[in-house]
PDB file of C-alpha atoms in Angstrom:
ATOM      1  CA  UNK A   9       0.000   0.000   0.000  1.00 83.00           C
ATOM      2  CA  UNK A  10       0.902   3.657  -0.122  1.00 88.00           C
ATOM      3  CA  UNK A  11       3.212   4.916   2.105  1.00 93.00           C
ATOM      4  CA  UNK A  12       3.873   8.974   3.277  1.00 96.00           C
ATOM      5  CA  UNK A  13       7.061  10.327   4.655  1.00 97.00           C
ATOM      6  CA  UNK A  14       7.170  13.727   5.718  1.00 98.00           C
ATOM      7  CA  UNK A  15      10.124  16.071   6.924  1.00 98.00           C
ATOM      8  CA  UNK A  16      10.981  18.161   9.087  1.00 98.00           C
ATOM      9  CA  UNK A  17       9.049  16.822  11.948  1.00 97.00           C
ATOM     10  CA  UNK A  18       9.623  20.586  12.973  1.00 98.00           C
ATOM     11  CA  UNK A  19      10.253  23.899  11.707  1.00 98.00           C
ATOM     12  CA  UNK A  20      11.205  27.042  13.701  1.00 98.00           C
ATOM     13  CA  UNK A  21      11.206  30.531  10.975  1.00 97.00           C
ATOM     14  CA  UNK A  22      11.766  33.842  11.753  1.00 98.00           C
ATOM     15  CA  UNK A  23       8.118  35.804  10.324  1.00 98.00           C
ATOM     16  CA  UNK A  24       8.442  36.925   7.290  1.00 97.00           C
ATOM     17  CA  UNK A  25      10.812  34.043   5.730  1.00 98.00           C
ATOM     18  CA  UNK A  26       9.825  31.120   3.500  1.00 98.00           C
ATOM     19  CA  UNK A  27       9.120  27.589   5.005  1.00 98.00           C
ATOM     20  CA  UNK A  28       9.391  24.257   3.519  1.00 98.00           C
ATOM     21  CA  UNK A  29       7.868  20.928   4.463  1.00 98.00           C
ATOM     22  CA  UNK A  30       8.553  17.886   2.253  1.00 98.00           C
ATOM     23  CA  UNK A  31       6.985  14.675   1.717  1.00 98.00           C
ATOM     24  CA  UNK A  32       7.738  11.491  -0.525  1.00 98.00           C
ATOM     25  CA  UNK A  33       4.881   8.565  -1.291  1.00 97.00           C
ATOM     26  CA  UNK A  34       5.850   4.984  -2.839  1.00 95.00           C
ATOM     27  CA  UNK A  35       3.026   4.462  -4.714  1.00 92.00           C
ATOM     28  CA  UNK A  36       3.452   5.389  -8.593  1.00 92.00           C
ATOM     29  CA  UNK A  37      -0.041   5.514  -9.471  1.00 90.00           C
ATOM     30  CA  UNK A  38      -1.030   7.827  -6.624  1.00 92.00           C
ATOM     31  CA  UNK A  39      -2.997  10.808  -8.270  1.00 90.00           C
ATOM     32  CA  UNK A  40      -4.220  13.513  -5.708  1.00 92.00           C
ATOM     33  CA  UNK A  41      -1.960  15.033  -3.210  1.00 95.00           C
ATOM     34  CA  UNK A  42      -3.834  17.671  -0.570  1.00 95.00           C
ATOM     35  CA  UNK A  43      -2.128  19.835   2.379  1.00 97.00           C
ATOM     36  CA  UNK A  44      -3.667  20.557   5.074  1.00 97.00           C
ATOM     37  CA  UNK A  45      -3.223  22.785   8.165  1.00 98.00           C
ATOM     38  CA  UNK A  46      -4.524  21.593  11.909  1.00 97.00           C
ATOM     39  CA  UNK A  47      -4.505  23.709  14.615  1.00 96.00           C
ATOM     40  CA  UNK A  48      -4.173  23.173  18.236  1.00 93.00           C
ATOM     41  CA  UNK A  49      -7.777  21.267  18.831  1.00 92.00           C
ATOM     42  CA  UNK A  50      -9.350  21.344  15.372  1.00 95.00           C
ATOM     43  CA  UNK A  51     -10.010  19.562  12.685  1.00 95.00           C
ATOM     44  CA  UNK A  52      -7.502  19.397   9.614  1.00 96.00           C
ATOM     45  CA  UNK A  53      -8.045  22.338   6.617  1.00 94.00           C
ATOM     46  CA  UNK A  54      -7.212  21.603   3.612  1.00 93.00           C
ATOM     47  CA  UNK A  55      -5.260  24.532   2.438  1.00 96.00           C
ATOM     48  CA  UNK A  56      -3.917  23.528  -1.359  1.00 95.00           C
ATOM     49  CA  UNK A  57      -3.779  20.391  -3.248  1.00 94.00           C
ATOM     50  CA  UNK A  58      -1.828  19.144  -6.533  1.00 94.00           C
ATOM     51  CA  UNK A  59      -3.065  16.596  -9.043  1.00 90.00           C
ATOM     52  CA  UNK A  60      -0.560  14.574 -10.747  1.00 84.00           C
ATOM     53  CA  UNK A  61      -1.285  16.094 -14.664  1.00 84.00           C
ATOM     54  CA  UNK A  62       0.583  19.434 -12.643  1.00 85.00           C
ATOM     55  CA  UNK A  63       3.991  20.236 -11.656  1.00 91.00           C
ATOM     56  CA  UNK A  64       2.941  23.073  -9.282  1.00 95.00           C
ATOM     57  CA  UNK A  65       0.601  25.287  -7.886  1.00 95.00           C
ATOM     58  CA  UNK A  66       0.220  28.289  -6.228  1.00 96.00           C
ATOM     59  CA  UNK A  67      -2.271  30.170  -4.108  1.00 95.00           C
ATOM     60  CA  UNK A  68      -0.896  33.449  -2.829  1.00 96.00           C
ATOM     61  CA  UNK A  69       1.530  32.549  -0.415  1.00 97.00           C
ATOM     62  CA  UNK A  70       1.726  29.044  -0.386  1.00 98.00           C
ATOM     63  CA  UNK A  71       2.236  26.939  -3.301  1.00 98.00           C
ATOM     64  CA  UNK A  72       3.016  22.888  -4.206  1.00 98.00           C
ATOM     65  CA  UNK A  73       5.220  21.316  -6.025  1.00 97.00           C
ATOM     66  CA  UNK A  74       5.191  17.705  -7.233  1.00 97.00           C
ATOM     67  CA  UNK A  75       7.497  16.011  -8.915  1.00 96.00           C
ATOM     68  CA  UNK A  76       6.314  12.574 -10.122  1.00 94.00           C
ATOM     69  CA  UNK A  77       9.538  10.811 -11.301  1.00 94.00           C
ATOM     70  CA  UNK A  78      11.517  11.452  -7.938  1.00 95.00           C
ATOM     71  CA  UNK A  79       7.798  10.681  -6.137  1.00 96.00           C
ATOM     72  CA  UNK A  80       8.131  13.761  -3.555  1.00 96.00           C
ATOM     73  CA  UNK A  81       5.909  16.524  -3.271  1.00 97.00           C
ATOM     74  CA  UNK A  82       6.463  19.968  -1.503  1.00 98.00           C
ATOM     75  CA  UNK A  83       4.645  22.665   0.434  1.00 98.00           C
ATOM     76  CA  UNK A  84       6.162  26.701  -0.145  1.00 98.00           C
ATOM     77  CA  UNK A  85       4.859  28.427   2.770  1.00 98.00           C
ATOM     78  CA  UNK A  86       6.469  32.636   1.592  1.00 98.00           C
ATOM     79  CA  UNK A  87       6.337  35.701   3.964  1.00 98.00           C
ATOM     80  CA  UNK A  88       5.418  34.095   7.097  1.00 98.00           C
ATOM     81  CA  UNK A  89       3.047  35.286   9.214  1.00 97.00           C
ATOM     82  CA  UNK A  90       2.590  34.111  13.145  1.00 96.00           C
ATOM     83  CA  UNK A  91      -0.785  32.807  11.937  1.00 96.00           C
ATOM     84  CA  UNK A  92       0.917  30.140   9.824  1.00 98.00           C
ATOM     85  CA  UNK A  93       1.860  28.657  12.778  1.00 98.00           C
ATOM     86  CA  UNK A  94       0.290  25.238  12.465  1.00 98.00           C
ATOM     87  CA  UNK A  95       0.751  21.494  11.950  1.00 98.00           C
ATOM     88  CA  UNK A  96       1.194  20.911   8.393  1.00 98.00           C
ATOM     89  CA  UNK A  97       0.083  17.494   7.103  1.00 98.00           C
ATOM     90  CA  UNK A  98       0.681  15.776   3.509  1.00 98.00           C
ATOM     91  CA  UNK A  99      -1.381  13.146   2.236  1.00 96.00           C
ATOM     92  CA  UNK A 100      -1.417  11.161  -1.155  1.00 95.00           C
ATOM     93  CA  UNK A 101      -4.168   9.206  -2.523  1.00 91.00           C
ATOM     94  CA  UNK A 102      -4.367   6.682  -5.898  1.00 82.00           C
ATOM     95  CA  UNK A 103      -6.901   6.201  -7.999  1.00 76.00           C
ATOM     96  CA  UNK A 104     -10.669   5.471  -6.956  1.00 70.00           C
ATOM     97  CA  UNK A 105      -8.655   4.345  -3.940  1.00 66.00           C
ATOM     98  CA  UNK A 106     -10.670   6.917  -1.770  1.00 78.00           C
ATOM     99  CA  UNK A 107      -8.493   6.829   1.037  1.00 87.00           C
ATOM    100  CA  UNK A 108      -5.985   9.452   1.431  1.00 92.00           C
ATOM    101  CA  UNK A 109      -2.508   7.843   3.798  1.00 93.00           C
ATOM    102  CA  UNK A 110      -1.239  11.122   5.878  1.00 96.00           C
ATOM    103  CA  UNK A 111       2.343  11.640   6.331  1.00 97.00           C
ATOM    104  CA  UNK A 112       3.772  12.546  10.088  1.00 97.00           C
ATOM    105  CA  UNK A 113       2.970  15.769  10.087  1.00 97.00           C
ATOM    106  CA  UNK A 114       5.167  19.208  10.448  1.00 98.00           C
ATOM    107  CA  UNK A 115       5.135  21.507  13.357  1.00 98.00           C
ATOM    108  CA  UNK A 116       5.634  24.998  12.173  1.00 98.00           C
ATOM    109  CA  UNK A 117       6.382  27.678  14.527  1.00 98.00           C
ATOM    110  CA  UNK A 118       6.962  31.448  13.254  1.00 97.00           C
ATOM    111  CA  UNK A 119       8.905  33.427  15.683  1.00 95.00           C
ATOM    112  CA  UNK A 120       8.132  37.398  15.505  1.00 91.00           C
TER     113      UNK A 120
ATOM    114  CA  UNK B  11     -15.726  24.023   0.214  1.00 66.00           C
ATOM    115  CA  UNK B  12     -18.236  22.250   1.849  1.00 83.00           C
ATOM    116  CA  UNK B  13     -19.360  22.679   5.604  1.00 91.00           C
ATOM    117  CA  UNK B  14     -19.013  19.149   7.897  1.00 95.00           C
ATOM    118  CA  UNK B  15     -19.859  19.432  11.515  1.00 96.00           C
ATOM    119  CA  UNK B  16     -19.417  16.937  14.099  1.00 97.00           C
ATOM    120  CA  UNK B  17     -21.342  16.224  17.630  1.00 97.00           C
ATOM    121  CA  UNK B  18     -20.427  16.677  20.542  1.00 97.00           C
ATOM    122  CA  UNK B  19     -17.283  18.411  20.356  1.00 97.00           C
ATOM    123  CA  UNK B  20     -16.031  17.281  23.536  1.00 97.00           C
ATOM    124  CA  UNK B  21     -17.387  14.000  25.654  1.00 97.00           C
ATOM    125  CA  UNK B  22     -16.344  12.379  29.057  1.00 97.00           C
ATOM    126  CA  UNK B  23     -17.505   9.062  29.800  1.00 96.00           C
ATOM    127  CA  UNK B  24     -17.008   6.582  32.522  1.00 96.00           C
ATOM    128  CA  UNK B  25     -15.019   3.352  31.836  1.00 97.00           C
ATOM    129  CA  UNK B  26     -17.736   0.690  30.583  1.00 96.00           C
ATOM    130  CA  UNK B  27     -20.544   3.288  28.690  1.00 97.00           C
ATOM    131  CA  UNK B  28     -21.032   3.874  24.862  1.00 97.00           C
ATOM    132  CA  UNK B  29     -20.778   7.093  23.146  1.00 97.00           C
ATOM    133  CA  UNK B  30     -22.033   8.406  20.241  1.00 97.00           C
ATOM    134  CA  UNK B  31     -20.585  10.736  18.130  1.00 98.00           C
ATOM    135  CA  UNK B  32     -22.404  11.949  14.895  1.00 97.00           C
ATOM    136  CA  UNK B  33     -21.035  13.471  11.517  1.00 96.00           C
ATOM    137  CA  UNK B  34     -22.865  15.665   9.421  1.00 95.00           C
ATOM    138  CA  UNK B  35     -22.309  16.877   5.914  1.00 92.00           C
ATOM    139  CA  UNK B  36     -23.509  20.481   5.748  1.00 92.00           C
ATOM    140  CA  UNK B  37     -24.264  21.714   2.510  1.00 86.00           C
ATOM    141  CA  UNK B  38     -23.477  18.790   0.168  1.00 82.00           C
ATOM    142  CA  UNK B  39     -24.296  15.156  -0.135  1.00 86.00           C
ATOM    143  CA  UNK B  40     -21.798  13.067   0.994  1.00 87.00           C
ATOM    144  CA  UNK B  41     -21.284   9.575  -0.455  1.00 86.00           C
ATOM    145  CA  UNK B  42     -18.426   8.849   1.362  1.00 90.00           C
ATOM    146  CA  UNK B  43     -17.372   9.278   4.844  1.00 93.00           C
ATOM    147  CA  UNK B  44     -14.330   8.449   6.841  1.00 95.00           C
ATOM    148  CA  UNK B  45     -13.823   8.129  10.458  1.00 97.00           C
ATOM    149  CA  UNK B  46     -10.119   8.897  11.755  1.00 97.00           C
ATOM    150  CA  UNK B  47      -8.369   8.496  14.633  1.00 97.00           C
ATOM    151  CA  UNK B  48      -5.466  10.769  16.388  1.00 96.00           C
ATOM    152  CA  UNK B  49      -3.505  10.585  19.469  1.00 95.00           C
ATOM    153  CA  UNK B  50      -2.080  13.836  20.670  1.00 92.00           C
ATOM    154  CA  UNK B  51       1.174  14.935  18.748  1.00 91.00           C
ATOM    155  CA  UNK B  52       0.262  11.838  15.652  1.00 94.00           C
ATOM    156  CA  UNK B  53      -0.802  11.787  12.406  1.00 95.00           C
ATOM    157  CA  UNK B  54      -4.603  11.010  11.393  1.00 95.00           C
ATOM    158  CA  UNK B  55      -4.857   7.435  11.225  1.00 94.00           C
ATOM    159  CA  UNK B  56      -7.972   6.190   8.818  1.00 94.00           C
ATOM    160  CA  UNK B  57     -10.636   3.715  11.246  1.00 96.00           C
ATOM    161  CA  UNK B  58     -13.009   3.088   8.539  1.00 95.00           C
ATOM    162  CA  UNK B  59     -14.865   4.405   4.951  1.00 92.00           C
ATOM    163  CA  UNK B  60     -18.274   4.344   5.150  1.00 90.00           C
ATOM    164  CA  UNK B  61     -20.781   4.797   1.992  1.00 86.00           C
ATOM    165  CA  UNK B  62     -24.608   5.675   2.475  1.00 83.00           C
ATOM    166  CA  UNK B  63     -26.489   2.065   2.810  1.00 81.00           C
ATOM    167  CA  UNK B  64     -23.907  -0.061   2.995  1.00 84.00           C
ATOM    168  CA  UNK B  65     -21.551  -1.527   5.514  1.00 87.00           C
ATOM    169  CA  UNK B  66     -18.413   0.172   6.728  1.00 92.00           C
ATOM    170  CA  UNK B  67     -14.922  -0.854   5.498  1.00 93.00           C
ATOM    171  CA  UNK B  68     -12.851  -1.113   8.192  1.00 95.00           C
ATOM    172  CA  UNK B  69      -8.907  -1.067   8.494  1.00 93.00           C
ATOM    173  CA  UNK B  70      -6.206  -3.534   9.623  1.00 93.00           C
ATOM    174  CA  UNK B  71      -6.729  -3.718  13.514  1.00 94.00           C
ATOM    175  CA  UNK B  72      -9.850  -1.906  14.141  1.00 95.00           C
ATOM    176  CA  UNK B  73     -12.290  -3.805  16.127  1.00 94.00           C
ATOM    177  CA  UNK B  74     -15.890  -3.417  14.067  1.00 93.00           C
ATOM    178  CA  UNK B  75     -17.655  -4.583  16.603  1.00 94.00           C
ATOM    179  CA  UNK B  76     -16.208  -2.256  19.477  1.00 96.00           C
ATOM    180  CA  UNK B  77     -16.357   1.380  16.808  1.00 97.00           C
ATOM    181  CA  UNK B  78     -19.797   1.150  15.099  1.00 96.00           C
ATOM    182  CA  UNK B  79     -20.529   2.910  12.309  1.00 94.00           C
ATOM    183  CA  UNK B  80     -23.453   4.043  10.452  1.00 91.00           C
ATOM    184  CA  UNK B  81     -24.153   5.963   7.676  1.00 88.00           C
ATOM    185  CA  UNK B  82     -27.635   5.831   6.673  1.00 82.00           C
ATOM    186  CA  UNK B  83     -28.014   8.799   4.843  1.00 89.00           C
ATOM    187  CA  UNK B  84     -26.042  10.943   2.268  1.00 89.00           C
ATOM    188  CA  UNK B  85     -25.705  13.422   4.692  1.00 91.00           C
ATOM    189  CA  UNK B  86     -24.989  11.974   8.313  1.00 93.00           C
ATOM    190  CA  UNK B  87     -22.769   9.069   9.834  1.00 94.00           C
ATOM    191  CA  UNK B  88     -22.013   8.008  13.508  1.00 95.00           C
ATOM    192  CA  UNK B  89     -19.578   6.398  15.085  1.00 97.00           C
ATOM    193  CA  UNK B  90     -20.552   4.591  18.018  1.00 97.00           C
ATOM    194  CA  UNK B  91     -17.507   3.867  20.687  1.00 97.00           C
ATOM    195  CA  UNK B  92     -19.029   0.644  22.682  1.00 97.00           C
ATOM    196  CA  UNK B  93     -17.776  -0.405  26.026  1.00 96.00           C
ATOM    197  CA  UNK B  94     -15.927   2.674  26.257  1.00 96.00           C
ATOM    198  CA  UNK B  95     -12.316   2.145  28.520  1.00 96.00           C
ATOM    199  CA  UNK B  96      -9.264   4.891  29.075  1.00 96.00           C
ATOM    200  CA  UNK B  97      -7.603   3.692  25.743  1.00 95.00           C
ATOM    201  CA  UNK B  98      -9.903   4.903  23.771  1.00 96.00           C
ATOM    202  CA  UNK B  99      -9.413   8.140  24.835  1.00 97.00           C
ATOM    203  CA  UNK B 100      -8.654  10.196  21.224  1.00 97.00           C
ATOM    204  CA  UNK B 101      -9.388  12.559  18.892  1.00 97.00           C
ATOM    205  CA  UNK B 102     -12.242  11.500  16.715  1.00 98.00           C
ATOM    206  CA  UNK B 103     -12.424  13.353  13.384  1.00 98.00           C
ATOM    207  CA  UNK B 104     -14.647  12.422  10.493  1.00 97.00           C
ATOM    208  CA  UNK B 105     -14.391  13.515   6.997  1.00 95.00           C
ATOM    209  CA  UNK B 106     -16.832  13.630   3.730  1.00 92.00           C
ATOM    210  CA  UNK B 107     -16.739  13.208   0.269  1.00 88.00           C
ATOM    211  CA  UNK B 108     -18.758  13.160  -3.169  1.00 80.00           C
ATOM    212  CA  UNK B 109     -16.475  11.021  -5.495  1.00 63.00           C
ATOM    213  CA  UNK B 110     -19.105  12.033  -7.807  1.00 63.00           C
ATOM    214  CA  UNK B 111     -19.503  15.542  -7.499  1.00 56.00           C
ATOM    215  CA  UNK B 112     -17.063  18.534  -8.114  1.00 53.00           C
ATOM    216  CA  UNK B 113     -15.297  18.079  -5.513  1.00 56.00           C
ATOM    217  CA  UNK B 114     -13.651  14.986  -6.668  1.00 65.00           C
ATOM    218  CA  UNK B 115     -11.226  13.694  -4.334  1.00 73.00           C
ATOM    219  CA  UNK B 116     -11.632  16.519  -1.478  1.00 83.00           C
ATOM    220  CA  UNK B 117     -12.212  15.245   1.268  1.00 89.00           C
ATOM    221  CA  UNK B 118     -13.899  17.683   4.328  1.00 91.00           C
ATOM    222  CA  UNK B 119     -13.192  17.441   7.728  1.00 95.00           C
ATOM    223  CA  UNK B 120     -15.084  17.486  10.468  1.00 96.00           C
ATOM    224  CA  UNK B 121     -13.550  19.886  13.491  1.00 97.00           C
ATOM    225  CA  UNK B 122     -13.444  17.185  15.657  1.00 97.00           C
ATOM    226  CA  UNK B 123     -14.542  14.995  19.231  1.00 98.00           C
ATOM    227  CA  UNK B 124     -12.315  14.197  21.767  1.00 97.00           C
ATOM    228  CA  UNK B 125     -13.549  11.670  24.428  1.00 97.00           C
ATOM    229  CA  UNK B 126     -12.226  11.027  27.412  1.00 97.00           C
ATOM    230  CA  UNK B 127     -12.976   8.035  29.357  1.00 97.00           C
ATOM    231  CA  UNK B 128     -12.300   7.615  32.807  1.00 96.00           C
TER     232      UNK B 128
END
């Protein structure tokens, strides 16, 4: 089955830099690839997501990248705000699999 | 995107009692629903898929019989912890989907239940 890896566990920014959380999946034929953001209590958000006919995407300050050959896929987090500061989850799904397999999940903490 | 709410937010049980915790799909039909599971500082981990009138899929190691689910319509779906003990204490979270609508693939979350059980 698919598998998600996600790094850093953890990432400290100063505001106003650029933060970036990585994931890989092993599955070839997965198709959809969604962030989200959780916050402290909450459900997850989903914040920007990537199909696999696209190399990237961007939505004002955050954008994804996905590169299908090397099987990794990237969140661009740009002029960080203390707001941003989140867990950041990955997650890949395959075709009509339905189920989406999360990676670890990224603790992002922007220091003013 | 579409609006799923979940019920009770927050539950504390005694050691032995069932809970119920409902799912509800706000402004769109769901076909598909998914209850997850999250200990504090984890990743989401996937319990079960659900689709309206039929029985619930569930995943390596989850007891059926002990996390009962039911989705009998296109817009709601519980999740019924029986026999409640401490270990079950979690994070609940459901999430909804139309594989055949526009929103393809999304999945929405719920914000969440977390049970305690004493």
């Amino acid at each position: 089955g698919e598998n998600v890896e996600q790094h850093p566990s953890t990432l400290s920014v100063q505001e106003g830099d650029s933060a970036v959380i990585k994931c890989t999946y092993s599955d070839s034929a997965s198709n959809y690839f969604p962030w989200y953001k959780q916050e402290l209590g909450k459900g997850p958000q989903l914040i920007i997501d990537i199909r696999s006919n696209v190399g990237e995407k961007k939505d004002q300050r955050i954008a994804v990248t996905l590169n299908k050959t090397a099987k990794h896929f990237s969140l661009h987090i740009t002029e960080t705000q203390p707001e941003d500061s989140a867990v950041y989850f990955c997650a890949a799904m395959g075709p009509g699999a339905q189920k989406l397999v999360f990676g670890q999940g990224t603790r992002l903490t922007i220091n003013p | 995107g579409a609006v799923v709410s979940q019920h009770p937010s927050r539950v504390i049980c005694k050691s032995g009692t069932s809970v119920k915790i409902e799912c509800r799909s706000l402004d769109f039909q769901a076909t598909t629903m998914f209850w997850y599971r999250q200990f504090p500082k984890q990743s989401l981990m996937l319990m079960a898929t659900s689709n309206e009138g039929s029985k619930a899929t569930y995943e390596q190691g989850v007891e059926k019989d002990k996390f009962l689910i039911n989705h009998a319509s296109l817009t709601l779906s519980t999740l019924t912890v029986t026999s409640a003990h401490p270990e079950d204490s979690s994070f609940y979270i459901c999430s909804a989907s139309n594989l055949a609508g526009v929103f393809y693939n999304e999945q929405f979350f719920g914000p969440g239940t977390r049970l305690t059980v004493l």
